[in-house]
Coordinates of C-alpha atoms and ligand atoms in Angstrom, one line a residue:
Chain A
M190 CA -9.8 33.4 5.6
K191 CA -6.1 33.4 6.5
Y192 CA -3.3 30.9 6.3
L193 CA -0.1 31.7 8.2
G194 CA -0.9 35.3 8.1
I195 CA -1.7 35.4 4.4
T196 CA -5.2 36.3 3.4
L197 CA -6.7 33.8 1.0
E198 CA -9.3 34.5 -1.6
R199 CA -12.5 32.6 -1.4
P200 CA -12.9 31.5 -5.1
K201 CA -16.3 31.4 -6.8
I202 CA -17.0 27.9 -8.1
G203 CA -19.6 26.3 -10.3
V204 CA -20.4 22.6 -10.6
F205 CA -21.8 21.5 -14.0
S206 CA -23.3 18.2 -15.1
F207 CA -23.2 16.6 -18.5
T208 CA -23.8 12.9 -19.5
G209 CA -23.2 10.8 -16.3
C210 CA -25.1 9.5 -13.3
E211 CA -24.5 12.7 -11.2
G212 CA -22.7 10.5 -8.6
C213 CA -19.7 12.8 -8.6
Q214 CA -21.8 15.9 -7.9
L215 CA -23.4 13.9 -5.1
Q216 CA -20.0 13.2 -3.7
I217 CA -19.4 17.0 -3.4
A218 CA -22.8 17.6 -1.9
N219 CA -22.7 14.8 0.7
K220 CA -20.4 14.2 3.7
E221 CA -22.2 16.7 5.9
E222 CA -19.4 17.0 8.5
T223 CA -17.3 19.0 6.1
L224 CA -19.9 20.6 3.9
K225 CA -20.2 23.7 6.0
D226 CA -16.4 24.1 5.9
L227 CA -16.3 23.6 2.2
F228 CA -18.9 26.4 1.6
G229 CA -16.9 28.5 4.0
V230 CA -13.8 28.4 1.8
V231 CA -15.4 28.6 -1.6
E232 CA -18.4 30.6 -2.8
V233 CA -20.8 28.3 -4.7
V234 CA -22.4 30.4 -7.4
N235 CA -23.7 27.7 -9.7
F236 CA -24.5 24.1 -8.5
R237 CA -27.9 22.8 -9.4
E238 CA -27.7 19.9 -7.0
I239 CA -27.8 22.2 -4.0
S240 CA -29.3 25.5 -5.2
S241 CA -31.5 26.7 -8.0
E242 CA -29.7 30.0 -8.1
G243 CA -27.3 30.0 -11.0
R244 CA -24.8 32.8 -11.7
D245 CA -22.2 33.0 -14.3
D246 CA -19.4 34.7 -12.5
Y247 CA -17.6 31.5 -11.4
E248 CA -13.8 31.3 -11.5
I249 CA -13.4 27.6 -11.2
A250 CA -15.7 25.2 -13.1
F251 CA -16.0 21.5 -12.0
V252 CA -17.4 19.6 -15.0
E253 CA -19.0 16.2 -14.5
G254 CA -20.0 13.8 -17.3
S255 CA -19.0 13.1 -20.8
I256 CA -20.0 15.2 -23.8
T257 CA -22.5 13.3 -26.0
T258 CA -24.7 15.9 -27.7
E259 CA -24.3 19.1 -29.7
S260 CA -26.0 21.2 -27.1
E261 CA -23.7 19.8 -24.4
S262 CA -20.7 20.6 -26.6
A263 CA -21.9 24.2 -26.9
R264 CA -22.6 24.5 -23.2
V265 CA -19.2 23.2 -22.1
K266 CA -17.5 25.6 -24.5
K267 CA -19.4 28.5 -22.9
I268 CA -18.3 27.3 -19.5
R269 CA -14.7 27.1 -20.7
K270 CA -14.9 30.7 -21.8
Q271 CA -16.0 31.9 -18.4
A272 CA -13.9 29.7 -16.1
G273 CA -10.3 30.6 -15.3
T274 CA -9.7 27.0 -14.3
L275 CA -11.7 24.0 -15.6
V276 CA -11.6 20.8 -13.7
A277 CA -13.0 17.6 -15.3
I278 CA -14.3 15.4 -12.5
G279 CA -14.9 11.7 -12.6
A280 CA -14.4 8.9 -15.0
C281 CA -17.1 10.1 -17.4
A282 CA -15.6 13.5 -17.8
C283 CA -11.9 12.3 -17.8
L284 CA -12.2 9.0 -19.8
G285 CA -15.7 8.8 -21.3
G286 CA -16.5 6.3 -18.5
V287 CA -19.2 3.7 -18.6
N288 CA -21.1 5.8 -21.2
N289 CA -18.4 4.8 -23.6
L290 CA -20.1 1.4 -24.0
K291 CA -22.3 3.2 -26.6
S292 CA -19.2 3.9 -28.8
R293 CA -18.6 0.2 -29.3
F294 CA -21.7 -0.1 -31.5
S295 CA -22.9 1.9 -34.5
L296 CA -24.7 5.0 -33.5
P297 CA -27.9 4.5 -35.6
D298 CA -28.3 1.0 -34.0
V299 CA -27.9 2.4 -30.5
V300 CA -30.4 5.1 -31.1
K301 CA -32.9 2.7 -32.6
E302 CA -32.5 0.2 -29.7
V303 CA -32.9 2.8 -27.0
Y304 CA -35.2 5.5 -28.4
G305 CA -37.0 3.7 -31.3
T306 CA -38.1 6.3 -33.8
H307 CA -38.2 9.2 -31.3
P308 CA -36.0 12.0 -32.6
I309 CA -33.0 12.5 -30.4
D310 CA -29.8 14.7 -30.3
T311 CA -27.1 12.3 -29.5
G312 CA -23.6 11.7 -30.8
P313 CA -20.5 9.8 -29.9
V314 CA -19.2 9.8 -26.3
R315 CA -16.4 12.4 -25.8
K316 CA -14.1 13.1 -22.9
V317 CA -14.3 16.7 -21.8
K318 CA -10.7 17.3 -23.0
D319 CA -11.7 16.2 -26.5
V320 CA -14.0 19.2 -26.7
V321 CA -12.4 22.0 -24.6
R322 CA -9.0 22.5 -22.9
V323 CA -9.0 20.9 -19.4
D324 CA -6.7 22.2 -16.7
I325 CA -7.0 19.5 -14.1
E326 CA -8.5 16.0 -14.2
L327 CA -9.9 14.6 -10.9
P328 CA -10.3 10.9 -11.5
G329 CA -12.6 8.2 -10.1
C330 CA -16.0 6.7 -10.4
P331 CA -17.2 8.4 -8.4
I332 CA -14.6 11.0 -7.3
S333 CA -13.5 10.7 -3.8
K334 CA -14.6 13.5 -1.4
P335 CA -11.2 13.7 0.5
E336 CA -9.4 14.0 -2.8
F337 CA -11.8 16.7 -4.0
E338 CA -11.2 18.7 -0.8
W339 CA -7.5 18.2 -1.2
L340 CA -7.7 19.6 -4.7
V341 CA -9.8 22.6 -3.5
R342 CA -7.1 23.4 -0.9
H343 CA -4.5 23.4 -3.6
L344 CA -6.7 25.6 -5.9
I345 CA -7.1 28.1 -3.0
L346 CA -3.4 28.2 -2.2
G347 CA -2.5 28.3 -5.8
I348 CA -0.3 25.2 -5.6
E349 CA -0.2 22.8 -8.5
P350 CA -1.7 19.5 -7.3
Q351 CA 0.5 16.5 -7.7
F352 CA -1.6 13.4 -8.2
L353 CA -0.2 10.0 -7.2
Q354 CA 1.6 8.5 -10.1
Y355 CA 1.8 5.0 -8.7
S356 CA -0.8 2.3 -9.0
V357 CA -3.6 1.0 -6.8
C358 CA -1.5 -2.0 -5.6
V359 CA 0.5 0.3 -3.2
E360 CA -2.7 1.3 -1.3
C361 CA -4.0 -2.3 -1.6
K362 CA -0.9 -3.7 0.1
Q363 CA -1.0 -0.9 2.7
R364 CA -4.5 -2.0 3.7
L365 CA -3.2 -5.6 4.0
N366 CA -5.9 -6.8 1.6
S367 CA -5.6 -10.3 0.1
C368 CA -4.6 -9.9 -3.6
V369 CA -7.7 -10.9 -5.6
F370 CA -5.5 -12.7 -8.1
D371 CA -4.7 -15.2 -5.3
M372 CA -8.4 -15.8 -5.1
G373 CA -8.7 -16.3 -8.9
M374 CA -10.1 -12.9 -9.8
M375 CA -8.8 -10.4 -12.3
C376 CA -7.6 -7.0 -11.2
L377 CA -6.4 -3.9 -13.1
G378 CA -4.9 -2.4 -9.9
P379 CA -1.3 -2.7 -11.2
I380 CA -1.9 -0.3 -14.1
T381 CA -4.5 2.0 -12.5
R382 CA -3.7 5.2 -10.7
A383 CA -3.9 5.1 -6.9
G384 CA -5.9 7.4 -4.8
C385 CA -9.1 5.5 -4.1
N386 CA -7.5 3.6 -1.2
A387 CA -8.1 0.4 -3.1
V388 CA -11.8 0.2 -2.2
C389 CA -12.6 -2.5 -4.7
P390 CA -9.9 -5.1 -3.7
R391 CA -10.7 -4.2 -0.1
N392 CA -14.1 -5.6 -0.8
R393 CA -12.8 -8.6 -2.7
L394 CA -13.5 -7.2 -6.1
G395 CA -10.9 -6.6 -8.7
C396 CA -10.1 -3.1 -9.8
W397 CA -11.9 -2.0 -13.1
G398 CA -9.6 1.0 -13.7
C399 CA -12.0 3.8 -13.0
R400 CA -9.2 6.2 -12.1
G401 CA -7.5 5.8 -15.4
P402 CA -4.0 4.6 -16.1
A403 CA -1.1 5.0 -13.6
E404 CA 1.8 7.1 -14.9
E405 CA 4.0 4.9 -17.2
A406 CA 1.7 1.9 -16.5
N407 CA 3.2 -1.4 -17.9
F408 CA 0.3 -2.6 -20.0
E409 CA 2.3 -5.2 -21.9
S410 CA 3.4 -6.9 -18.8
L411 CA 0.0 -7.0 -17.2
M412 CA -1.5 -8.3 -20.4
E413 CA 1.0 -11.1 -20.4
I414 CA 0.3 -11.9 -16.8
L415 CA -3.5 -12.0 -17.4
R416 CA -3.1 -14.3 -20.4
E417 CA -0.7 -16.6 -18.5
R418 CA -3.2 -16.8 -15.7
G419 CA -5.8 -18.1 -18.1
F420 CA -8.1 -15.1 -18.4
S421 CA -9.8 -15.1 -21.8
E422 CA -9.3 -12.4 -24.4
E423 CA -13.0 -11.5 -24.1
H424 CA -12.8 -11.2 -20.3
I425 CA -9.7 -9.1 -20.5
A426 CA -11.2 -6.8 -23.2
E427 CA -14.4 -6.4 -21.3
R428 CA -12.5 -5.3 -18.2
M429 CA -10.1 -3.0 -20.0
N430 CA -12.8 -1.3 -22.0
F431 CA -15.2 -0.8 -19.1
F432 CA -14.3 2.8 -18.2
N433 CA -12.5 3.4 -21.5
A434 CA -9.4 4.0 -19.3
F435 CA -6.9 2.1 -21.4
G436 CA -8.1 3.0 -24.9
G437 CA -5.8 2.0 -27.6
I438 CA -4.0 -0.9 -25.9
L439 CA -6.4 -3.6 -27.1
Chain I
M621 CA 19.1 -16.9 27.4
L622 CA 16.7 -18.7 29.8
F623 CA 14.5 -21.6 28.8
R624 CA 11.2 -22.7 30.2
T625 CA 8.1 -24.6 29.0
I626 CA 4.5 -23.5 29.2
T627 CA 1.4 -25.7 28.6
K628 CA -0.8 -24.6 25.7
E629 CA -3.7 -24.1 28.2
N630 CA -1.5 -21.7 30.2
F631 CA -0.4 -20.0 27.0
R632 CA -4.0 -19.3 26.2
K633 CA -4.5 -17.8 29.7
M634 CA -1.4 -15.7 29.2
V635 CA -2.6 -14.3 25.9
E636 CA -6.0 -13.6 27.3
A637 CA -4.4 -11.8 30.2
L638 CA -2.3 -9.8 27.8
M639 CA -5.4 -8.8 25.9
E640 CA -6.8 -7.0 28.9
N641 CA -4.3 -4.2 28.8
N642 CA -2.6 -4.4 25.5
E643 CA -3.4 -4.3 21.8
V644 CA -2.5 -7.9 20.8
I645 CA -1.6 -8.5 17.2
G646 CA -1.2 -12.0 15.6
P647 CA -1.8 -14.0 12.5
K648 CA -5.5 -14.2 11.5
W649 CA -7.2 -15.3 8.4
R650 CA -10.3 -14.3 6.4
D651 CA -9.8 -15.3 2.8
R652 CA -8.8 -18.6 1.1
D653 CA -6.7 -18.8 -2.1
T654 CA -7.8 -20.7 -5.2
E655 CA -6.3 -23.9 -3.7
G656 CA -8.3 -23.5 -0.6
N657 CA -5.4 -22.5 1.6
K658 CA -6.0 -19.8 4.2
I659 CA -4.5 -16.4 3.6
Y660 CA -3.1 -15.1 6.8
R661 CA -2.2 -11.6 7.9
F662 CA -1.1 -9.9 11.1
L663 CA -4.1 -8.1 12.6
K664 CA -5.4 -7.1 15.9
L665 CA -6.9 -10.0 17.8
N666 CA -10.2 -9.7 19.7
T667 CA -10.3 -13.3 21.1
F668 CA -7.7 -16.0 21.6
D669 CA -9.4 -18.2 19.1
E670 CA -8.6 -15.8 16.3
L671 CA -4.9 -16.4 16.8
Q672 CA -3.6 -19.0 14.2
M673 CA -0.6 -20.5 15.8
D674 CA -0.3 -23.0 12.9
Y675 CA -0.2 -20.3 10.3
T676 CA 2.0 -20.9 7.3
R677 CA 2.8 -17.6 5.6
S678 CA 1.7 -14.1 6.2
Y679 CA 1.5 -12.3 2.9
S680 CA 2.6 -9.0 4.4
S681 CA 5.2 -8.6 7.2
P682 CA 4.4 -7.2 10.6
K683 CA 6.7 -4.2 9.7
N684 CA 3.7 -1.8 9.6
Y685 CA 3.3 -2.1 13.4
F686 CA 6.6 -0.5 13.9
L687 CA 6.8 1.6 10.7
P688 CA 3.2 2.4 9.7
F689 CA 2.4 2.9 6.0
K690 CA 1.1 6.3 7.0
E691 CA 2.0 8.1 10.2
D692 CA 1.3 11.6 11.4
L693 CA 4.7 12.9 12.7
S694 CA 3.3 16.1 14.1
T695 CA 0.2 18.2 13.9
Y696 CA 0.0 22.0 14.0
R697 CA -2.6 24.5 15.1
L698 CA -2.4 27.5 12.9
E699 CA -3.3 30.9 14.3
D700 CA -2.8 34.1 12.3
K701 CA 1.0 34.2 11.8
D702 CA 1.7 31.8 14.6
W703 CA 1.5 28.1 15.0
E704 CA 1.7 25.5 17.7
Q705 CA 3.2 22.1 17.1
E706 CA 2.1 18.9 18.8
I707 CA 4.1 15.7 18.7
H708 CA 3.1 12.4 20.2
Y709 CA 5.6 9.5 20.4
T710 CA 3.6 7.2 22.7
I711 CA 1.6 4.3 21.5
H712 CA -0.8 2.0 23.4
P713 CA 1.3 -0.9 24.6
R714 CA 1.3 -3.7 22.1
V715 CA 2.0 -7.4 21.9
I716 CA 2.8 -9.2 18.6
I717 CA 2.5 -12.9 18.7
G718 CA 3.8 -15.3 16.1
M719 CA 6.7 -13.3 14.5
R720 CA 9.1 -15.5 12.7
A721 CA 12.9 -15.5 13.2
C722 CA 13.3 -13.7 9.8
D723 CA 10.9 -10.9 10.9
I724 CA 12.7 -10.5 14.2
N725 CA 16.0 -10.2 12.3
A726 CA 14.4 -7.7 10.0
L727 CA 13.6 -5.5 13.0
L728 CA 17.2 -5.7 14.1
K729 CA 18.2 -4.5 10.7
L730 CA 15.7 -1.7 10.8
D731 CA 17.1 -0.8 14.3
Q732 CA 20.5 -0.2 12.7
V733 CA 19.0 2.6 10.6
L734 CA 16.2 3.9 12.7
V735 CA 17.5 3.6 16.2
K736 CA 21.3 3.3 16.1
S737 CA 22.0 6.0 13.5
A738 CA 23.0 9.6 14.0
Y739 CA 19.3 10.6 13.7
P740 CA 17.2 8.1 15.4
N741 CA 13.5 8.0 14.4
P742 CA 11.6 8.8 17.7
H743 CA 8.3 7.4 16.4
Y744 CA 9.9 4.1 15.6
V745 CA 11.8 4.0 18.9
A746 CA 8.6 4.5 20.8
R747 CA 6.9 1.7 19.0
R748 CA 9.8 -0.6 19.4
R749 CA 9.9 0.1 23.2
N750 CA 6.2 -0.4 23.7
T751 CA 5.9 -3.6 21.8
L752 CA 6.3 -7.0 23.4
I753 CA 7.4 -9.6 20.9
I754 CA 6.5 -13.3 21.1
G755 CA 8.3 -15.2 18.3
L756 CA 7.3 -18.5 16.9
D757 CA 9.2 -21.3 15.2
H758 CA 8.0 -23.0 12.1
E759 CA 9.0 -25.4 9.4
P760 CA 10.4 -23.3 6.5
L761 CA 8.2 -23.1 3.4
E762 CA 9.4 -24.3 0.1
D763 CA 10.5 -20.8 -1.0
C764 CA 12.0 -19.4 2.3
F765 CA 15.7 -18.6 1.8
C766 CA 16.3 -17.1 5.2
R767 CA 19.1 -19.5 5.9
S768 CA 21.0 -18.2 3.0
M769 CA 20.5 -14.7 4.4
N770 CA 21.6 -15.8 7.9
S771 CA 18.3 -14.9 9.3
D772 CA 16.7 -18.3 10.1
T773 CA 17.5 -18.1 13.8
A774 CA 16.8 -15.2 16.1
F775 CA 19.2 -14.8 19.1
H776 CA 17.8 -11.5 20.3
G777 CA 15.3 -8.9 19.4
F778 CA 12.4 -10.7 21.1
D779 CA 10.9 -11.1 24.6
L780 CA 9.8 -14.7 24.2
F781 CA 10.3 -17.2 21.4
L782 CA 8.1 -20.3 21.2
T783 CA 8.7 -23.7 19.7
D784 CA 5.7 -26.1 19.6
I785 CA 6.7 -29.4 21.2
G786 CA 3.3 -31.0 21.5
E787 CA 1.1 -30.1 24.5
K788 CA 3.6 -27.4 25.5
Y789 CA 5.6 -24.6 24.1
F790 CA 9.4 -24.6 24.6
V791 CA 10.0 -21.0 25.5
A792 CA 13.3 -19.0 25.0
I793 CA 13.2 -16.0 27.3
N794 CA 15.1 -12.9 26.3
S795 CA 13.9 -10.1 28.5
D796 CA 12.8 -9.3 32.1
T797 CA 9.3 -8.5 31.0
G798 CA 9.1 -11.8 29.1
Y799 CA 10.4 -13.7 32.2
M800 CA 7.9 -12.1 34.5
I801 CA 5.0 -12.8 32.1
V802 CA 5.6 -16.5 31.5
N803 CA 6.3 -17.0 35.2
R804 CA 2.9 -15.7 36.1
F805 CA 1.4 -18.6 34.0
D806 CA 3.2 -21.5 35.7
A807 CA 6.2 -21.8 33.4
R808 CA 8.3 -24.8 34.3
E809 CA 11.9 -25.7 34.2
V810 CA 12.8 -27.6 31.1
A811 CA 12.6 -31.3 31.8
E812 CA 14.8 -33.9 30.0
D813 CA 11.9 -35.0 27.9
D814 CA 11.1 -31.5 26.9
Q815 CA 14.7 -30.9 25.8
R816 CA 14.6 -34.2 23.7
R817 CA 11.4 -33.1 22.0
Y818 CA 12.7 -29.6 21.4
K819 CA 15.8 -31.1 19.7
E820 CA 13.6 -33.4 17.5
V821 CA 11.5 -30.4 16.3
K822 CA 14.7 -28.4 15.6
G823 CA 16.2 -31.3 13.8
R824 CA 13.1 -31.6 11.6
I825 CA 13.2 -27.9 10.8
E826 CA 16.8 -28.3 9.9
T827 CA 15.9 -30.7 7.0
K828 CA 13.3 -28.4 5.5
F829 CA 15.3 -25.6 4.0
K830 CA 14.8 -26.1 0.3
T831 CA 15.6 -22.8 -1.4
Q832 CA 19.1 -21.5 -1.4
V833 CA 20.4 -18.3 -2.8
D834 CA 24.1 -17.9 -3.2
V835 CA 24.8 -14.5 -1.7
T836 CA 28.4 -14.8 -0.8
I837 CA 29.5 -13.0 -4.0
V838 CA 26.4 -10.9 -4.5
P839 CA 27.8 -7.5 -3.5
E840 CA 30.6 -7.9 -5.9
L841 CA 28.4 -9.4 -8.5
M842 CA 26.1 -6.5 -8.3
D843 CA 28.9 -4.1 -9.3
L844 CA 30.2 -6.5 -12.0
E845 CA 26.8 -6.9 -13.5
F846 CA 25.7 -3.3 -13.1
E847 CA 25.0 -3.0 -16.9
S848 CA 23.7 -6.6 -17.2
D849 CA 20.8 -7.4 -19.5
V850 CA 19.3 -9.2 -16.6
W851 CA 18.0 -5.9 -15.2
K852 CA 16.4 -5.1 -18.4
K853 CA 14.9 -8.6 -18.7
W854 CA 13.1 -8.4 -15.4
G855 CA 12.6 -4.6 -15.5
D856 CA 10.5 -5.0 -18.6
K857 CA 8.2 -7.3 -16.7
C858 CA 8.1 -5.1 -13.6
L859 CA 4.8 -3.4 -13.1
S860 CA 6.4 -0.7 -10.9
C861 CA 3.5 -1.6 -8.5
G862 CA 5.5 -1.3 -5.3
S863 CA 3.9 -4.5 -3.8
C864 CA 7.4 -5.9 -3.2
A865 CA 8.5 -3.1 -0.9
M866 CA 5.1 -2.8 0.8
V867 CA 5.1 -6.5 2.0
C868 CA 8.9 -6.6 2.7
P869 CA 9.9 -6.6 6.4
T870 CA 12.9 -4.4 5.7
C871 CA 12.1 -1.8 3.1
Y872 CA 11.8 1.5 4.9
C873 CA 11.9 4.2 2.2
Y874 CA 9.5 7.0 2.9
G875 CA 8.2 10.3 1.7
I876 CA 7.0 13.3 3.7
E877 CA 3.6 15.0 3.0
E878 CA 2.2 18.1 4.4
H879 CA -1.5 18.7 4.6
T880 CA -3.8 21.3 6.0
N881 CA -7.5 20.9 6.9
L882 CA -10.1 22.4 4.7
T883 CA -10.3 25.6 6.7
F884 CA -6.5 26.1 7.0
T885 CA -6.6 26.1 10.8
K886 CA -4.7 22.8 11.3
A887 CA -1.9 21.1 9.5
T888 CA -0.2 17.7 9.6
K889 CA 3.2 16.4 8.6
R890 CA 2.8 12.8 7.5
R891 CA 5.3 10.1 6.7
V892 CA 4.2 7.7 4.0
L893 CA 6.2 4.6 3.1
Y894 CA 7.3 4.4 -0.5
S895 CA 9.2 2.1 -2.7
C896 CA 12.2 2.8 -4.9
N897 CA 10.3 0.9 -7.6
L898 CA 7.7 3.6 -7.8
L899 CA 7.9 6.3 -10.5
D900 CA 6.9 9.0 -8.0
F901 CA 9.8 8.2 -5.7
A902 CA 12.4 9.5 -8.0
T903 CA 10.5 12.6 -9.0
V904 CA 12.1 15.7 -7.5
A905 CA 10.9 19.3 -7.2
G906 CA 10.4 20.8 -10.6
G907 CA 9.2 17.5 -12.0
H908 CA 12.5 16.0 -13.0
N909 CA 12.8 12.2 -12.5
F910 CA 16.2 10.8 -12.1
R911 CA 15.2 7.2 -12.4
P912 CA 12.5 7.2 -15.1
E913 CA 13.1 3.6 -16.3
A914 CA 11.5 0.7 -14.5
H915 CA 14.5 -1.6 -14.8
I916 CA 16.8 0.9 -13.2
R917 CA 14.4 1.4 -10.3
L918 CA 14.1 -2.4 -10.0
K919 CA 17.9 -2.6 -10.0
Y920 CA 18.1 -0.1 -7.2
R921 CA 15.8 -2.0 -5.0
Y922 CA 18.1 -5.0 -5.3
Y923 CA 21.1 -2.8 -4.8
H924 CA 19.8 -1.5 -1.6
Q925 CA 18.8 -4.9 -0.3
F926 CA 21.9 -6.8 -1.3
R927 CA 24.7 -4.4 -1.7
G928 CA 24.2 -0.9 -0.3
F929 CA 23.2 -2.2 3.1
V930 CA 26.2 -4.6 3.1
E931 CA 28.5 -1.7 2.6
A932 CA 27.0 0.3 5.4
F933 CA 26.3 -2.5 8.0
N934 CA 28.2 -5.6 6.9
Q935 CA 25.0 -7.6 6.2
S936 CA 22.3 -7.8 3.6
L937 CA 19.1 -6.0 4.3
C938 CA 17.1 -8.9 2.9
V939 CA 16.2 -11.6 5.4
G940 CA 15.0 -14.1 2.8
C941 CA 11.3 -14.3 3.5
N942 CA 10.4 -14.2 -0.2
R943 CA 7.3 -12.2 0.5
C944 CA 8.3 -9.9 -2.3
G945 CA 8.5 -12.9 -4.7
K946 CA 5.2 -14.2 -3.6
A947 CA 3.5 -10.8 -4.0
C948 CA 5.0 -10.1 -7.4
L949 CA 2.6 -10.8 -10.2
A950 CA 5.4 -10.6 -12.7
G951 CA 7.3 -13.5 -11.0
I952 CA 10.3 -11.3 -9.9
S953 CA 12.0 -12.7 -6.8
P954 CA 15.5 -12.4 -5.3
K955 CA 16.0 -16.1 -6.1
V956 CA 15.4 -15.8 -9.8
V957 CA 17.1 -12.4 -10.2
I958 CA 20.3 -13.4 -8.3
D959 CA 20.4 -16.9 -10.0
D960 CA 20.2 -15.1 -13.3
L961 CA 23.0 -12.7 -12.4
I962 CA 25.2 -15.6 -11.3
E963 CA 24.4 -17.4 -14.6
T964 CA 25.3 -14.3 -16.7
E965 CA 28.6 -13.9 -14.8
K966 CA 29.6 -17.5 -15.5
R967 CA 29.1 -16.9 -19.3
Ligands
SF4_513 S1 -5.8 -7.0 -5.5 FE1 -5.3 -5.8 -7.3 S2 -4.6 -3.9 -6.5 FE2 -4.5 -5.3 -4.9 S3 -2.4 -6.1 -4.9 FE3 -3.6 -7.5 -6.1 S4 -3.4 -6.7 -8.2 FE4 -2.8 -5.1 -6.8
SF4_514 S1 -10.0 0.0 -7.1 FE1 -10.0 0.5 -9.3 S2 -12.2 0.5 -9.9 FE2 -12.1 0.5 -7.7 S3 -12.3 2.6 -7.1 FE3 -10.1 2.2 -7.2 S4 -9.5 2.7 -9.3 FE4 -11.7 2.5 -9.3
SF4_515 S1 9.2 -6.3 -8.7 FE1 7.1 -7.1 -8.8 S2 6.1 -6.5 -7.0 FE2 8.0 -5.2 -7.2 S3 7.3 -3.4 -8.3 FE3 8.0 -4.9 -9.9 S4 6.1 -6.0 -10.5 FE4 5.7 -4.9 -8.5
SF4_516 S1 15.1 -1.5 -1.4 FE1 14.2 0.4 -2.2 S2 12.2 0.6 -1.2 FE2 13.4 -0.9 -0.1 S3 14.4 0.3 1.5 FE3 15.8 0.1 -0.2 S4 15.5 1.9 -1.4 FE4 13.8 1.7 -0.1
SF4_517 S1 13.6 -8.4 -0.2 FE1 12.0 -9.9 -0.4 S2 12.9 -11.8 0.4 FE2 14.1 -10.1 1.1 S3 13.3 -9.5 3.1 FE3 12.3 -8.2 1.5 S4 10.4 -9.3 1.0 FE4 11.8 -10.7 2.1

């Protein structure tokens, strides 16, 4: 593989799943038009979703899901040791994600409600970066395939990826969507990092913040706007906490 | 300028004929706001009936049909150490129906920078040349301040400009193409009665300008109030969301991105519109940001609109459509910011 006369290495990658819905993995494995090209530029050595063969000589590890058990914690530490670059992929890995719902209740109550008396290894929901050092976070619920491919190109070229710092509103306006606030709905687009092409407002749903906060997001101002527009504290809290993207502001 | 009238029935035929060979853009609607009003936007029309000639406000300007939010400037085929560049300036011929005087004036301002400057923008020029513009009069909305910005009337920059006078449109003709097109659809000389009705409509429009912004002293005011608390006051509310610049008919800031395909055999150079309100916009190589504070970024957007452009071209960039004010969730608009500056200056 060459780029402008320079020979590029084909990195060995592994994709690993922890607590999550496996939707991010699926994003990598679907989109058949470019799957062949993807496997041409990277060597997949460990990816359960597509092959049962699993080797441990990967250089880049993509880690999906949050860390919720002791065994998961040990496994991700092992992956960290092997991987030169560890990329957390998706809202669960980067933020805790929807799983974080569990952390709002006491752990024994949750275990009793879900598993009854069955013994189970489960702990609080942790972001990957709360357990091991993370080099890059690829946001989204699920991640976007074009953004994943964009990141892979950067990793191969050895260029530091610059994620968009601005918020979803930019992309939303660029798609000429109607602002859902005008239609009486709540939206976290103004404080959420762009890159999803505003898919939710496009479909007349407010943004829930799955991509995490935009750089320097103005939470105070948006909170004031939401209250002025008459959204209840409960409604605001539910939205803000959904992906655990804005922890600490409420 | 020549004047004619065309019946609404013939106008329909004209639009349908234009649809055969052109991409026709006009105000359409899909959603309603909480008060039940239609939310309009400029989109491609598939049938005449989609065209809303009685539209009130389009939330976004038709700027993107001349200056797309994202545009591939050139593509490259990469081969070993060599590459081959491909550039396309042509677009499919386009017609935009329903542009307001302010939006037409906005294009004339963009022309100053993108056509008449030392380095014209060939992609913009191509889109300008291949777009037929049919303007449309309306009664100003309560927040329009185009009159203050001297942009409530368009004298050029369009092919045809329509005023609804009942069963007919009164048509101002400003190009050969425009003349040929209306004439094919039985355009008539202006009769005395048409002229009387046209004056009536114009007279009614005249009484409807509600919002005024005193911009006579604004360029000077901006310098005097450079350190004013007003910027901090509004800047603290600003979400740095960029909505204002995206919907604005005159904001033209951009960034350039370069991408390759997944197999490194093709590459693209892409222009993406930006806003000076966005944090990323002031980030330079190495990561330094020379405008890290939201209120400074907000101030610079106003500076460019109301002062910088005046210095360069003797006119404000802003045309007074208040789309930015309407889009801003934080309630920031030229009217409130400038009134606030004037108030502070008086103190
Ligand atoms: S719908 Fe949401 S993302 Fe879109 S402009 Fe409105 S607030 Fe921003
Ligand atoms: S609009 Fe918001 S919730 Fe929807 S995909 Fe984008 S970041 Fe996630
Ligand atoms: S002025 Fe309003 S629309 Fe513009 S960036 Fe600030 S909050 Fe967004
Ligand atoms: S006001 Fe800001 S975004 Fe608009 S054109 Fe000027 S510098 Fe660019
Ligand atoms: S600055 Fe605001 S009012 Fe002025 S032209 Fe732009 S969108 Fe319209």
